[in-house]
Amino acid sequence: MRVYILVVDDEPDVEALFRQHFRRDLRDGRFLMEFALSAPLALQRATEIRDAALILVLSDINMPGMSGLEMLPIVRAARPDVPVIMITAYADADTKRKALENGAADLLTKPIDFALLRIEIDNRLGQAA
């Protein structure tokens, strides 16, 4: 079974960063990572991935057009089985409260602690097995 993680961020260099940090996992086929440059593209992709297991959505909060916080309740309604972790450079208490109230599993701050994220991904992989 193919296992996917969907990363949503309007910054194109985020894909290279994630691919670098998880290169061994990706090469070994532990999971696949897909990248969406906007919330609408992510919503489309989240509903399309049905032939495989979408185990996690990682989304930036601040994006042009639809923000990650605006996308969050929509993706949670469409895919209630998939946890969403929000990512932000501004981890104030109000942002964290809004994210958690709208269904986020967690909130990570930039720069991302990839060791912590790896633990989260390993937990999700264990649940999907």
PDB file of C-alpha atoms in Angstrom:
ATOM      1  CA  MET A   1       0.000   0.000   0.000  1.00  0.00           C
ATOM      2  CA  ARG A   2       1.287   3.444  -0.879  1.00  0.00           C
ATOM      3  CA  VAL A   3       1.318   5.940   1.964  1.00  0.00           C
ATOM      4  CA  TYR A   4       1.199   9.687   1.301  1.00  0.00           C
ATOM      5  CA  ILE A   5       1.998  12.843   3.196  1.00  0.00           C
ATOM      6  CA  LEU A   6       0.672  16.068   1.681  1.00  0.00           C
ATOM      7  CA  VAL A   7       2.697  19.233   2.306  1.00  0.00           C
ATOM      8  CA  VAL A   8       1.015  22.575   1.607  1.00  0.00           C
ATOM      9  CA  ASP A   9       3.118  25.718   1.342  1.00  0.00           C
ATOM     10  CA  ASP A  10       3.212  28.582  -1.144  1.00  0.00           C
ATOM     11  CA  GLU A  11       7.020  28.750  -0.970  1.00  0.00           C
ATOM     12  CA  PRO A  12       8.523  26.522  -3.698  1.00  0.00           C
ATOM     13  CA  ASP A  13      11.757  25.905  -1.757  1.00  0.00           C
ATOM     14  CA  VAL A  14       9.823  24.030   0.952  1.00  0.00           C
ATOM     15  CA  GLU A  15       9.633  20.989  -1.301  1.00  0.00           C
ATOM     16  CA  ALA A  16      13.435  20.796  -1.608  1.00  0.00           C
ATOM     17  CA  LEU A  17      13.800  21.215   2.156  1.00  0.00           C
ATOM     18  CA  PHE A  18      11.384  18.375   2.949  1.00  0.00           C
ATOM     19  CA  ARG A  19      12.852  16.118   0.261  1.00  0.00           C
ATOM     20  CA  GLN A  20      16.321  16.706   1.716  1.00  0.00           C
ATOM     21  CA  HIS A  21      15.282  15.897   5.296  1.00  0.00           C
ATOM     22  CA  PHE A  22      13.333  12.783   4.311  1.00  0.00           C
ATOM     23  CA  ARG A  23      15.453  11.662   1.341  1.00  0.00           C
ATOM     24  CA  ARG A  24      16.250   8.233   2.794  1.00  0.00           C
ATOM     25  CA  ASP A  25      12.587   7.556   3.657  1.00  0.00           C
ATOM     26  CA  LEU A  26      11.481   8.656   0.200  1.00  0.00           C
ATOM     27  CA  ARG A  27      14.207   6.638  -1.529  1.00  0.00           C
ATOM     28  CA  ASP A  28      13.334   3.547   0.522  1.00  0.00           C
ATOM     29  CA  GLY A  29       9.638   3.967  -0.259  1.00  0.00           C
ATOM     30  CA  ARG A  30       8.504   4.307   3.360  1.00  0.00           C
ATOM     31  CA  PHE A  31       6.103   7.010   2.184  1.00  0.00           C
ATOM     32  CA  LEU A  32       5.515   9.437  -0.656  1.00  0.00           C
ATOM     33  CA  MET A  33       5.351  13.192  -0.256  1.00  0.00           C
ATOM     34  CA  GLU A  34       3.193  15.351  -2.428  1.00  0.00           C
ATOM     35  CA  PHE A  35       3.437  19.107  -2.469  1.00  0.00           C
ATOM     36  CA  ALA A  36       0.756  21.707  -3.145  1.00  0.00           C
ATOM     37  CA  LEU A  37       1.560  25.397  -3.581  1.00  0.00           C
ATOM     38  CA  SER A  38      -1.903  26.548  -2.467  1.00  0.00           C
ATOM     39  CA  ALA A  39      -4.792  25.522  -0.243  1.00  0.00           C
ATOM     40  CA  PRO A  40      -7.199  24.946  -3.176  1.00  0.00           C
ATOM     41  CA  LEU A  41      -4.684  22.603  -4.851  1.00  0.00           C
ATOM     42  CA  ALA A  42      -4.205  20.777  -1.558  1.00  0.00           C
ATOM     43  CA  LEU A  43      -7.955  20.341  -1.070  1.00  0.00           C
ATOM     44  CA  GLN A  44      -8.256  18.906  -4.568  1.00  0.00           C
ATOM     45  CA  ARG A  45      -5.389  16.502  -3.991  1.00  0.00           C
ATOM     46  CA  ALA A  46      -6.617  15.447  -0.539  1.00  0.00           C
ATOM     47  CA  THR A  47      -9.930  14.340  -2.021  1.00  0.00           C
ATOM     48  CA  GLU A  48      -8.247  12.603  -4.981  1.00  0.00           C
ATOM     49  CA  ILE A  49      -5.889  10.411  -2.937  1.00  0.00           C
ATOM     50  CA  ARG A  50      -8.164   7.453  -2.349  1.00  0.00           C
ATOM     51  CA  ASP A  51      -6.183   4.595  -3.906  1.00  0.00           C
ATOM     52  CA  ALA A  52      -3.562   4.963  -1.192  1.00  0.00           C
ATOM     53  CA  ALA A  53      -3.401   6.021   2.406  1.00  0.00           C
ATOM     54  CA  LEU A  54      -3.137   9.740   3.055  1.00  0.00           C
ATOM     55  CA  ILE A  55      -1.777   9.682   6.577  1.00  0.00           C
ATOM     56  CA  LEU A  56      -0.915  13.328   7.227  1.00  0.00           C
ATOM     57  CA  VAL A  57      -1.361  16.855   5.916  1.00  0.00           C
ATOM     58  CA  LEU A  58       1.254  19.457   6.838  1.00  0.00           C
ATOM     59  CA  SER A  59       0.106  22.971   6.012  1.00  0.00           C
ATOM     60  CA  ASP A  60       1.550  26.429   6.283  1.00  0.00           C
ATOM     61  CA  ILE A  61      -0.867  28.917   7.802  1.00  0.00           C
ATOM     62  CA  ASN A  62       0.058  32.100   5.951  1.00  0.00           C
ATOM     63  CA  MET A  63      -0.581  31.672   2.235  1.00  0.00           C
ATOM     64  CA  PRO A  64      -2.070  34.030  -0.329  1.00  0.00           C
ATOM     65  CA  GLY A  65      -5.673  33.454  -1.287  1.00  0.00           C
ATOM     66  CA  MET A  66      -6.998  30.807   1.066  1.00  0.00           C
ATOM     67  CA  SER A  67      -4.937  30.561   4.258  1.00  0.00           C
ATOM     68  CA  GLY A  68      -4.108  27.307   5.969  1.00  0.00           C
ATOM     69  CA  LEU A  69      -6.534  28.183   8.758  1.00  0.00           C
ATOM     70  CA  GLU A  70      -9.318  28.678   6.191  1.00  0.00           C
ATOM     71  CA  MET A  71      -8.437  25.376   4.529  1.00  0.00           C
ATOM     72  CA  LEU A  72      -8.261  23.429   7.805  1.00  0.00           C
ATOM     73  CA  PRO A  73     -11.990  22.881   8.520  1.00  0.00           C
ATOM     74  CA  ILE A  74     -12.647  22.067   4.852  1.00  0.00           C
ATOM     75  CA  VAL A  75      -9.965  19.400   4.640  1.00  0.00           C
ATOM     76  CA  ARG A  76     -11.010  17.998   8.026  1.00  0.00           C
ATOM     77  CA  ALA A  77     -14.621  17.726   6.805  1.00  0.00           C
ATOM     78  CA  ALA A  78     -13.544  16.055   3.560  1.00  0.00           C
ATOM     79  CA  ARG A  79     -10.993  13.753   5.217  1.00  0.00           C
ATOM     80  CA  PRO A  80     -11.818  13.418   8.932  1.00  0.00           C
ATOM     81  CA  ASP A  81      -9.512  10.380   9.064  1.00  0.00           C
ATOM     82  CA  VAL A  82      -6.431  12.443   8.181  1.00  0.00           C
ATOM     83  CA  PRO A  83      -4.672  14.525  10.839  1.00  0.00           C
ATOM     84  CA  VAL A  84      -3.548  18.015   9.865  1.00  0.00           C
ATOM     85  CA  ILE A  85      -0.531  19.694  11.424  1.00  0.00           C
ATOM     86  CA  MET A  86      -0.294  23.424  10.873  1.00  0.00           C
ATOM     87  CA  ILE A  87       3.063  25.158  10.370  1.00  0.00           C
ATOM     88  CA  THR A  88       3.685  28.810  11.144  1.00  0.00           C
ATOM     89  CA  ALA A  89       6.457  31.301  11.672  1.00  0.00           C
ATOM     90  CA  TYR A  90       4.240  33.142  14.182  1.00  0.00           C
ATOM     91  CA  ALA A  91       3.352  30.827  17.043  1.00  0.00           C
ATOM     92  CA  ASP A  92       1.331  33.199  19.183  1.00  0.00           C
ATOM     93  CA  ALA A  93      -1.298  31.827  21.548  1.00  0.00           C
ATOM     94  CA  ASP A  94      -4.211  33.076  19.420  1.00  0.00           C
ATOM     95  CA  THR A  95      -2.944  31.313  16.289  1.00  0.00           C
ATOM     96  CA  LYS A  96      -2.440  28.068  18.186  1.00  0.00           C
ATOM     97  CA  ARG A  97      -5.918  28.315  19.712  1.00  0.00           C
ATOM     98  CA  LYS A  98      -7.533  28.922  16.308  1.00  0.00           C
ATOM     99  CA  ALA A  99      -5.654  26.030  14.734  1.00  0.00           C
ATOM    100  CA  LEU A 100      -6.574  23.576  17.483  1.00  0.00           C
ATOM    101  CA  GLU A 101     -10.208  24.758  17.621  1.00  0.00           C
ATOM    102  CA  ASN A 102     -10.513  24.167  13.876  1.00  0.00           C
ATOM    103  CA  GLY A 103      -9.247  20.610  14.121  1.00  0.00           C
ATOM    104  CA  ALA A 104      -5.465  20.756  13.811  1.00  0.00           C
ATOM    105  CA  ALA A 105      -3.670  17.848  15.427  1.00  0.00           C
ATOM    106  CA  ASP A 106      -0.767  20.110  16.307  1.00  0.00           C
ATOM    107  CA  LEU A 107       1.040  23.342  15.453  1.00  0.00           C
ATOM    108  CA  LEU A 108       4.722  23.428  14.493  1.00  0.00           C
ATOM    109  CA  THR A 109       6.790  26.581  14.330  1.00  0.00           C
ATOM    110  CA  LYS A 110       9.376  27.539  11.767  1.00  0.00           C
ATOM    111  CA  PRO A 111      12.137  26.663  11.560  1.00  0.00           C
ATOM    112  CA  ILE A 112      10.682  23.180  11.652  1.00  0.00           C
ATOM    113  CA  ASP A 113      12.127  20.701  14.110  1.00  0.00           C
ATOM    114  CA  PHE A 114      12.512  17.827  11.644  1.00  0.00           C
ATOM    115  CA  ALA A 115      13.484  15.370  14.393  1.00  0.00           C
ATOM    116  CA  LEU A 116      10.140  16.040  16.094  1.00  0.00           C
ATOM    117  CA  LEU A 117       8.321  15.826  12.758  1.00  0.00           C
ATOM    118  CA  ARG A 118      10.010  12.497  12.014  1.00  0.00           C
ATOM    119  CA  ILE A 119       8.638  11.093  15.296  1.00  0.00           C
ATOM    120  CA  GLU A 120       5.139  12.259  14.305  1.00  0.00           C
ATOM    121  CA  ILE A 121       5.469  10.676  10.866  1.00  0.00           C
ATOM    122  CA  ASP A 122       6.769   7.411  12.351  1.00  0.00           C
ATOM    123  CA  ASN A 123       3.733   7.347  14.681  1.00  0.00           C
ATOM    124  CA  ARG A 124       1.379   7.878  11.724  1.00  0.00           C
ATOM    125  CA  LEU A 125       3.127   5.163   9.723  1.00  0.00           C
ATOM    126  CA  GLY A 126       2.708   2.783  12.651  1.00  0.00           C
ATOM    127  CA  GLN A 127      -1.019   3.536  12.804  1.00  0.00           C
ATOM    128  CA  ALA A 128      -1.411   3.039   9.042  1.00  0.00           C
ATOM    129  CA  ALA A 129       0.297  -0.377   9.081  1.00  0.00           C
TER     130      ALA A 129
END
